[in-house]
mmCIF file of C-alpha atoms in Angstrom:
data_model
loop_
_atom_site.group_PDB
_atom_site.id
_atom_site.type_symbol
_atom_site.label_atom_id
_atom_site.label_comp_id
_atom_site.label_asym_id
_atom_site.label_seq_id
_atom_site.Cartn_x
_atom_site.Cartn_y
_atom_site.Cartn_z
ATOM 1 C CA UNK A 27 -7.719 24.152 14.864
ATOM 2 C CA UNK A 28 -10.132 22.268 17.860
ATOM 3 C CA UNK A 29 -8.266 18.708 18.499
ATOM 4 C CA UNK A 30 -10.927 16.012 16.855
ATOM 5 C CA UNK A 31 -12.513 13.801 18.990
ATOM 6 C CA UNK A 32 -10.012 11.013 19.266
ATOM 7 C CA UNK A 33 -7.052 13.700 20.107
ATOM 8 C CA UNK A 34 -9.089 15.104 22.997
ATOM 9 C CA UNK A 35 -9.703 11.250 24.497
ATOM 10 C CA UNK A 36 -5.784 10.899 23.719
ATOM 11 C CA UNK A 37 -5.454 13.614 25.908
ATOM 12 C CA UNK A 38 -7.791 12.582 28.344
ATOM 13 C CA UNK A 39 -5.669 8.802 28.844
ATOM 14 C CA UNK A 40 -3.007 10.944 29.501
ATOM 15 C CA UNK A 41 -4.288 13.397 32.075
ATOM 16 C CA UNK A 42 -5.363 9.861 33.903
ATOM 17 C CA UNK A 43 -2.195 9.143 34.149
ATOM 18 C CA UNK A 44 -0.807 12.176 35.494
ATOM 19 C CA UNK A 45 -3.420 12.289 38.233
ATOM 20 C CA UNK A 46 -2.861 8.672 39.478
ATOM 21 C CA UNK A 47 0.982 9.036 39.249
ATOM 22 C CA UNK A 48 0.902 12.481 40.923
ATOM 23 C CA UNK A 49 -1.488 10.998 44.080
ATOM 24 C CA UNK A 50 1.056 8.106 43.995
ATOM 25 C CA UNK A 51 4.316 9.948 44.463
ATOM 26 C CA UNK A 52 3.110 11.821 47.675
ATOM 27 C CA UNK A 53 0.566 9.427 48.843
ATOM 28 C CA UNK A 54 -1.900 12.063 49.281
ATOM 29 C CA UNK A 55 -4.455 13.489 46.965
ATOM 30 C CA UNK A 56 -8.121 13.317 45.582
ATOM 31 C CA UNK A 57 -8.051 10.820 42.932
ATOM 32 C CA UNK A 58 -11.453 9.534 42.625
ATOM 33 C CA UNK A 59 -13.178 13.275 41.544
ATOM 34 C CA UNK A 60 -10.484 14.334 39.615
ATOM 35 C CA UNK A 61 -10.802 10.999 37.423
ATOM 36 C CA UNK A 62 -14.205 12.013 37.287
ATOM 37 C CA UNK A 63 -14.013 14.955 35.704
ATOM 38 C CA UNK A 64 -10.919 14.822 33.341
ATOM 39 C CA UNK A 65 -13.216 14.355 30.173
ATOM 40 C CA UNK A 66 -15.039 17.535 31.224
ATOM 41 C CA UNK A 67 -12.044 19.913 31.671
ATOM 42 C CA UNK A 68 -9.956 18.713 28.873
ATOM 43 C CA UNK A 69 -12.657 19.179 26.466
ATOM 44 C CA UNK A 70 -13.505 22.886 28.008
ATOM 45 C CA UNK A 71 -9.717 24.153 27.584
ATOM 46 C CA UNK A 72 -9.208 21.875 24.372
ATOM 47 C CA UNK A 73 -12.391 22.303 22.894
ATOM 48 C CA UNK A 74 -14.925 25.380 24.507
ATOM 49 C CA UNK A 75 -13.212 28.272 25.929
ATOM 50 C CA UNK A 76 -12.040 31.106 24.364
ATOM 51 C CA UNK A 77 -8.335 31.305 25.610
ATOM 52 C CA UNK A 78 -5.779 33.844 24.917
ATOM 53 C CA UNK A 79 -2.038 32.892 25.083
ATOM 54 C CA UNK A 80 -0.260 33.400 27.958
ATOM 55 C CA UNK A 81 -1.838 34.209 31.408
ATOM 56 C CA UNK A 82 -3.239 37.290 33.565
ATOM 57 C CA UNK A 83 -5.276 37.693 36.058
ATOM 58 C CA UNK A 84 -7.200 40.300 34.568
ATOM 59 C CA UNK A 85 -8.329 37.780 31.878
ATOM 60 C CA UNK A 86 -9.705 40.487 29.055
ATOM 61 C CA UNK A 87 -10.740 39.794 26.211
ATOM 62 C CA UNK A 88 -10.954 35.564 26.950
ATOM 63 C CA UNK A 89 -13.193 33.118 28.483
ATOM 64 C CA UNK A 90 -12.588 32.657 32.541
ATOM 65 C CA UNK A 91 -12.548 29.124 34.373
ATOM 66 C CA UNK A 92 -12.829 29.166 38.039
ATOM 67 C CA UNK A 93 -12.496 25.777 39.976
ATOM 68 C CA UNK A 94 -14.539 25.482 43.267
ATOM 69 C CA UNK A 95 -14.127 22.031 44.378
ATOM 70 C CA UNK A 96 -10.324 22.647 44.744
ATOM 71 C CA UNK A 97 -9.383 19.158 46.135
ATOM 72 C CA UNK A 98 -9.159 17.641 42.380
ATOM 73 C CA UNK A 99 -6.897 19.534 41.961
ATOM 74 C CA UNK A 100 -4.605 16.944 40.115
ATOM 75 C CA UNK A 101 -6.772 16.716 37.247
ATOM 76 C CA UNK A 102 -6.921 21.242 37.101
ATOM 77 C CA UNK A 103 -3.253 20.914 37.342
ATOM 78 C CA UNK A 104 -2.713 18.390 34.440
ATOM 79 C CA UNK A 105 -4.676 19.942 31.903
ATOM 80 C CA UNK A 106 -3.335 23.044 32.962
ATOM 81 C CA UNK A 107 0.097 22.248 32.276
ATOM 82 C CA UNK A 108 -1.096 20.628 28.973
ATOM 83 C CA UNK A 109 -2.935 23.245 27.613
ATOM 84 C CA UNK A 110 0.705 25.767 27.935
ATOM 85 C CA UNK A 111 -0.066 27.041 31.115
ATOM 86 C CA UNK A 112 3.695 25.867 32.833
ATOM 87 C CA UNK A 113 5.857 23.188 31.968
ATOM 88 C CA UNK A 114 4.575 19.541 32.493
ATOM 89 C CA UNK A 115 7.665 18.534 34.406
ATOM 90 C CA UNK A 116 6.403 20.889 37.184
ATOM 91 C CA UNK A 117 3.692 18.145 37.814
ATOM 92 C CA UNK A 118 6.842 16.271 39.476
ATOM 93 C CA UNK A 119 5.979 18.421 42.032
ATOM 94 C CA UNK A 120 2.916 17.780 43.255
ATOM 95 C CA UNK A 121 1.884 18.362 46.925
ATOM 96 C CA UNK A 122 6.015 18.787 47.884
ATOM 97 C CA UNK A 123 7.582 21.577 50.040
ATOM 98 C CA UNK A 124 7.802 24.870 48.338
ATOM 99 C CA UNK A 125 6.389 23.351 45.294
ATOM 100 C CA UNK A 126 3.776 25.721 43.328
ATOM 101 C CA UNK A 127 1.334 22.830 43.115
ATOM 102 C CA UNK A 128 -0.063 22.005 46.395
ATOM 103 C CA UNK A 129 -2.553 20.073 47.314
ATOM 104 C CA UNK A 130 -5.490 22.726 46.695
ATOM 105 C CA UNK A 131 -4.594 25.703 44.417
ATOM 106 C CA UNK A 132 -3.699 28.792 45.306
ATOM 107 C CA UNK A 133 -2.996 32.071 43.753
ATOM 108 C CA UNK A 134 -0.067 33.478 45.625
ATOM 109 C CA UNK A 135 2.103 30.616 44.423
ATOM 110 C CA UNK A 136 1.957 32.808 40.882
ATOM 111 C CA UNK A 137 0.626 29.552 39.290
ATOM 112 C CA UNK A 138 -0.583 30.323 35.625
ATOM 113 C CA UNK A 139 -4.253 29.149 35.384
ATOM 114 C CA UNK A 140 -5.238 29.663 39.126
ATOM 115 C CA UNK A 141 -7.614 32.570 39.335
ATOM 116 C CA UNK A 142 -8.813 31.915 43.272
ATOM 117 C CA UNK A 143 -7.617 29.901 45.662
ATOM 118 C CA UNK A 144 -10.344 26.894 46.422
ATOM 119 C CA UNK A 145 -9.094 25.211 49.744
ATOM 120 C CA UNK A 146 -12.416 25.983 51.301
ATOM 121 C CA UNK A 147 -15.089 24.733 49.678
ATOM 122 C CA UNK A 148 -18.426 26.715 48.713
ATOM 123 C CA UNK A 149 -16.854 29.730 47.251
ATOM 124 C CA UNK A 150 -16.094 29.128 43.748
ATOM 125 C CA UNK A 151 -19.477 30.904 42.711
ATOM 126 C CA UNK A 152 -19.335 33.642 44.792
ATOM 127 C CA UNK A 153 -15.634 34.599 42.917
ATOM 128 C CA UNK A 154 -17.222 33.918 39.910
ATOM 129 C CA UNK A 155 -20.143 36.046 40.008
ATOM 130 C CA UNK A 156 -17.675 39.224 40.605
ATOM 131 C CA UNK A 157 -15.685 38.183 37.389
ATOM 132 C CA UNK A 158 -19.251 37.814 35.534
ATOM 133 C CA UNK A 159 -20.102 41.435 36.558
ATOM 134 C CA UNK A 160 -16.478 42.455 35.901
ATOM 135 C CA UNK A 161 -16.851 41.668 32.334
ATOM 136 C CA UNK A 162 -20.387 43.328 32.067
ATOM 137 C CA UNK A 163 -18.711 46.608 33.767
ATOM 138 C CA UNK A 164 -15.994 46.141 31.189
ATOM 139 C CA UNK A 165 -18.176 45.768 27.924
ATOM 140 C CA UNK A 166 -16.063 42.077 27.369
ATOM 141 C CA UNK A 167 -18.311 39.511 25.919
ATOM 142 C CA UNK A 168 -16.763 36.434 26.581
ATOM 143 C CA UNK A 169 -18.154 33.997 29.353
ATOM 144 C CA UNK A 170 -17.272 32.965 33.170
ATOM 145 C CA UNK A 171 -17.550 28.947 33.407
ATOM 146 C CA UNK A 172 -17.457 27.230 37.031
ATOM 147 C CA UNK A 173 -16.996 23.809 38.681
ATOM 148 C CA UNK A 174 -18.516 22.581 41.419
ATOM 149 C CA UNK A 175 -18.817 19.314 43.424
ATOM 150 C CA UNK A 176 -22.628 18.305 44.224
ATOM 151 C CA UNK A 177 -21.585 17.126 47.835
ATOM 152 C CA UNK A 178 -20.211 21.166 48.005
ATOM 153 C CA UNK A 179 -23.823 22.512 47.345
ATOM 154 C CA UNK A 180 -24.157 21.146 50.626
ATOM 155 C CA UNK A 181 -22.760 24.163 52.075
ATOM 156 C CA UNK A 182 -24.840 27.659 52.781
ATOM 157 C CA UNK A 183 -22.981 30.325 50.538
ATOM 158 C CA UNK A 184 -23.752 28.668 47.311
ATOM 159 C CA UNK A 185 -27.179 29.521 47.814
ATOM 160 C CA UNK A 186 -26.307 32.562 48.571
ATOM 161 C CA UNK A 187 -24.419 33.166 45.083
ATOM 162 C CA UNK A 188 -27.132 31.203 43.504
ATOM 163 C CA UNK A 189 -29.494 33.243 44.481
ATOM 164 C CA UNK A 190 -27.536 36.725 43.850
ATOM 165 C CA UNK A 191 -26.876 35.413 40.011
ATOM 166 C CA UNK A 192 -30.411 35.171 38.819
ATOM 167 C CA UNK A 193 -31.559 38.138 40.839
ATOM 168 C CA UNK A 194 -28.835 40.518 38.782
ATOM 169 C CA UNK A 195 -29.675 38.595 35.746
ATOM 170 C CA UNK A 196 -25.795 37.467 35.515
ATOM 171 C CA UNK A 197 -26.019 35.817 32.344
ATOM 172 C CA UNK A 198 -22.344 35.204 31.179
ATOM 173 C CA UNK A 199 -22.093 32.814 33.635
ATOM 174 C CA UNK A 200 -21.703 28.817 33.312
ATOM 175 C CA UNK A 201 -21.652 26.979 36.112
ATOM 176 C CA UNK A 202 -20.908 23.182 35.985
ATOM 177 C CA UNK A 203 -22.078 20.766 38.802
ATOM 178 C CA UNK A 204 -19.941 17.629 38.977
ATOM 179 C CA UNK A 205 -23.138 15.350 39.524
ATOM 180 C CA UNK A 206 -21.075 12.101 40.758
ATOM 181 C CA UNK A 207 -23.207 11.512 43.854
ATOM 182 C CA UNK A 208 -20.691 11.076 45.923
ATOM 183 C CA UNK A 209 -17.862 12.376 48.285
ATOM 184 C CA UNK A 210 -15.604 11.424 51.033
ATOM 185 C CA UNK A 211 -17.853 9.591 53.702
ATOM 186 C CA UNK A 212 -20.753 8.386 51.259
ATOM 187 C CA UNK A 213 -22.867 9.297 49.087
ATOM 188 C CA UNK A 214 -24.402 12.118 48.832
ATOM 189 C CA UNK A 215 -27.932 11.076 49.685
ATOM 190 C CA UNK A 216 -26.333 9.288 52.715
ATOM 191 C CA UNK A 217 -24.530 12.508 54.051
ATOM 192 C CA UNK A 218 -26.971 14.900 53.509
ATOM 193 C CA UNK A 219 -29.491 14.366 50.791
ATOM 194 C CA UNK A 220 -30.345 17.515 48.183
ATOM 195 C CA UNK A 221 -33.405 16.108 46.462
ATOM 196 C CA UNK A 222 -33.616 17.270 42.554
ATOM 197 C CA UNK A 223 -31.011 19.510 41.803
ATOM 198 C CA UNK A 224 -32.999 20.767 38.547
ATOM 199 C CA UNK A 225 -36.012 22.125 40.521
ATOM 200 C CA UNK A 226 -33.745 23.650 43.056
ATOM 201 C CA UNK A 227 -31.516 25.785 40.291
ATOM 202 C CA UNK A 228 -35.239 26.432 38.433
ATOM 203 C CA UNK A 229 -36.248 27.810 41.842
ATOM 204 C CA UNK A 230 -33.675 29.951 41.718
ATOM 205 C CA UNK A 231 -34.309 31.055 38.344
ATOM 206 C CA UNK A 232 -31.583 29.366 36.627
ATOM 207 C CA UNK A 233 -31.340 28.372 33.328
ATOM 208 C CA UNK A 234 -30.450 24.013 33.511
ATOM 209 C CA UNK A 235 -29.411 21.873 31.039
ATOM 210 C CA UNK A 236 -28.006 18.002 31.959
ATOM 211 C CA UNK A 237 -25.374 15.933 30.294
ATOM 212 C CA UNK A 238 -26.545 12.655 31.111
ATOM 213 C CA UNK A 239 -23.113 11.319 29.864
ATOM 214 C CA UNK A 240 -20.653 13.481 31.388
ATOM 215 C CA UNK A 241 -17.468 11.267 30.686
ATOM 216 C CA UNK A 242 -18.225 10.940 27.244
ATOM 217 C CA UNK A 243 -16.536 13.749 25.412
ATOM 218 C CA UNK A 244 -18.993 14.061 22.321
ATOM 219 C CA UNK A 245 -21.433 14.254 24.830
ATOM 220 C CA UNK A 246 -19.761 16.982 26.997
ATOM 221 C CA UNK A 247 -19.304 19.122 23.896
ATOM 222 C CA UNK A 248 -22.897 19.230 22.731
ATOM 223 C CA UNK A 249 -23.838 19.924 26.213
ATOM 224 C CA UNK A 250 -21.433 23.074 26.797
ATOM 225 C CA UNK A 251 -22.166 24.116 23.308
ATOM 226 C CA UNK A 252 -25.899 23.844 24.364
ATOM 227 C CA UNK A 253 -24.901 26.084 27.512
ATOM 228 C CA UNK A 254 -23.179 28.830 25.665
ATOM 229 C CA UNK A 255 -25.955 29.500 23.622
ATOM 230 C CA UNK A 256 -28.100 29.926 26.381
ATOM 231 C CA UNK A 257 -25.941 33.003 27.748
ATOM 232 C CA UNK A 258 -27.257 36.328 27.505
ATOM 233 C CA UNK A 259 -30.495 35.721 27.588
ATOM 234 C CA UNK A 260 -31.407 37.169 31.450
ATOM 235 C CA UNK A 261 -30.539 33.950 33.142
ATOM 236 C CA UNK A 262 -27.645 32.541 34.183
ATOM 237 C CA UNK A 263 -26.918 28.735 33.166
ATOM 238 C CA UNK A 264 -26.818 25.761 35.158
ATOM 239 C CA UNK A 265 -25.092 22.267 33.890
ATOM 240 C CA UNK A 266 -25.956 18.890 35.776
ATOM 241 C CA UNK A 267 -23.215 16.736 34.936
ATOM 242 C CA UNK A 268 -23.193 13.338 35.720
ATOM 243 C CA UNK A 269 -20.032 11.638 35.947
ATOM 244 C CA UNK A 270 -18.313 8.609 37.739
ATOM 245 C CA UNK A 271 -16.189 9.269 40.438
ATOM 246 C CA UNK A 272 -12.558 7.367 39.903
ATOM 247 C CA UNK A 273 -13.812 7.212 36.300
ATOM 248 C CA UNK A 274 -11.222 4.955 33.788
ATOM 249 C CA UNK A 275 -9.983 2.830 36.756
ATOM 250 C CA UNK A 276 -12.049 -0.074 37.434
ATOM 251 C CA UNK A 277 -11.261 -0.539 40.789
ATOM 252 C CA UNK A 278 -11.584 3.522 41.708
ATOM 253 C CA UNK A 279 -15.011 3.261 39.832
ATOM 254 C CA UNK A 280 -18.942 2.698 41.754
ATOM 255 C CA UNK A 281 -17.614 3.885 44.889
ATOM 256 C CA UNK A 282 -16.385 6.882 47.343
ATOM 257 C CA UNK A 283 -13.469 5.228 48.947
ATOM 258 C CA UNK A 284 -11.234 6.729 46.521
ATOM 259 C CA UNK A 285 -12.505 10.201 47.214
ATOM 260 C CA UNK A 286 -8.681 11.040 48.945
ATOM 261 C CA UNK A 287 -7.178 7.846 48.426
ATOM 262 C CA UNK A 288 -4.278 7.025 46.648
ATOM 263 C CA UNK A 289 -3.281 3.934 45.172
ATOM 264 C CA UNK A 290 0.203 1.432 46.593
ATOM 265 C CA UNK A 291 2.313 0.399 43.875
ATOM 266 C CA UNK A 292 0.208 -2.703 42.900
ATOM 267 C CA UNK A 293 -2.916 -0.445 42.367
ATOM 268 C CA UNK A 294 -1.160 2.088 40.418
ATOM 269 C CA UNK A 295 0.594 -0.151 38.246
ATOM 270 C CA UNK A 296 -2.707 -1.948 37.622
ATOM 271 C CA UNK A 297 -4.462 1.879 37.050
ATOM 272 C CA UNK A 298 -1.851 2.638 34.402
ATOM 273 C CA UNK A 299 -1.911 -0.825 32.457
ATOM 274 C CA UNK A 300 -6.148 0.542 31.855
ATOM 275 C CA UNK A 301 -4.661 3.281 30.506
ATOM 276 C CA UNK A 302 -1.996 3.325 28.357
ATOM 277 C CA UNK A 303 0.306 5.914 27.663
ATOM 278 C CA UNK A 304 -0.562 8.111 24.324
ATOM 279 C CA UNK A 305 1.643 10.856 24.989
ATOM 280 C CA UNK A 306 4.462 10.881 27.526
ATOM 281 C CA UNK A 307 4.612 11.179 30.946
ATOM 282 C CA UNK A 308 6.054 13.902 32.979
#
């Protein structure tokens, strides 16, 4: 059975935690987009995708996740390891020598979950788009879903991709934008404004839908639900969610400073007494 909605914001608390106490250890890390998006990606392993147990990197017969904006990758790495993918403890190892989870994933660590490795931003669609066709090639029904940072549609090859999907009608695709309007010197109408997302992806020929409340999880799940009933219709599907960066932390929250930032001892402390344990931590 689908966790209810109070399990999955359980959950959610939880993954907080991980991700601030993770960027703590190591001093290093992306705190402020992965807080922003931890109600979005536990609710799409939790809640959405069709997931088979174990892992391959074939992925037949299952729903396929591919993370572009790499650098959060505390939060991918959190709900990875509670959704069965490896062993929570292993989150004691974040960003260390040698460990598995560094600082932006990669796929010849052998991590379960990690499908591409998303240290360079901009690429996550491209990848995507070859799993898409994949499927179609293989006659396997199930659907491709993406992340992506707004501040990375900055960069030239997601046009590219963009443009490719709607032109071969690749309509098993979801592709998530991470609307937060922010990233790591400003925001993103400071660094290099995009105008209206919307008409762009309708340009394109996309299909868009927007979750105006992208950290509330009822919210999130009638938008993806939305989404997956758009697929297979000719177009592929765009979601415009908009989310807080350092979302859950007050201090983290209305601001980009905590884009790579992570929190002294004080801070932390004061970032886990907002959210209190309702699981256990690693």
């Amino acid at each position: 059975m689908k966790p209810n909605t109070q399990q999955l914001s359980d959950l959610t608390i939880q993954v907080r935690r991980d991700i601030l106490r993770m960027v703590h250890a190591v001093n290093s890390g992306h705190p402020g987009g992965s807080l922003g998006c931890t109600e979005f990606l536990v609710t799409l392993y939790q809640n959405i995708m069709e997931r088979k147990e174990g892992f391959d990197m074939d992925g037949i017969g299952e729903d396929l996740f591919f993370l572009s904006n790499g650098h959060i990758s505390p939060v991918f790495y959190s709900v990875l390891a509670r959704s069965g993918y490896f062993p929570v403890s292993e989150l004691a190892t974040f960003r260390l020598l040698n460990s598995r989870l560094q600082g932006h994933p990669t796929t010849h660590e052998g991590l379960p979950g990690v499908r591409m490795a998303s240290g360079s931003l901009g690429q996550g669609l491209s990848v995507a788009l070859g799993a898409a066709q994949a499927k179609k090639l293989n006659g396997d029904n199930h659907l491709i879903f993406t992340l992506h940072g707004d501040g990375e549609l900055q960069e030239g090859q997601n046009w590219e991709a963009i443009m490719y999907a709607s032109a071969k009608k690749v309509d098993n695709l979801i592709a998530t934008i991470d609307v937060n309007g922010k990233q790591i010197d400003g925001t993103t109408d400071e660094v290099l404004a995009m105008g209206s997302l919307r008409a762009k992806f309708e340009a394109f020929d996309w299909d868009v839908l927007e979750i105006a409340e992208g950290n509330n999880i009822d919210a999130i799940i009638a938008g993806l639900t939305d989404a997956k009933s758009r697929t297979g219709k000719g177009k592929p599907v765009c979601i415009l969610l908009y989310t807080e960066m350092g979302n859950g932390v007050d201090f983290m929250m209305h601001t980009h400073a905590w884009h790579g930032k992570a929190p002294n001892n004080d801070q932390l402390a004061n970032a886990l007494a907002q959210n209190t344990s309702t699981l256990a931590d690693y």
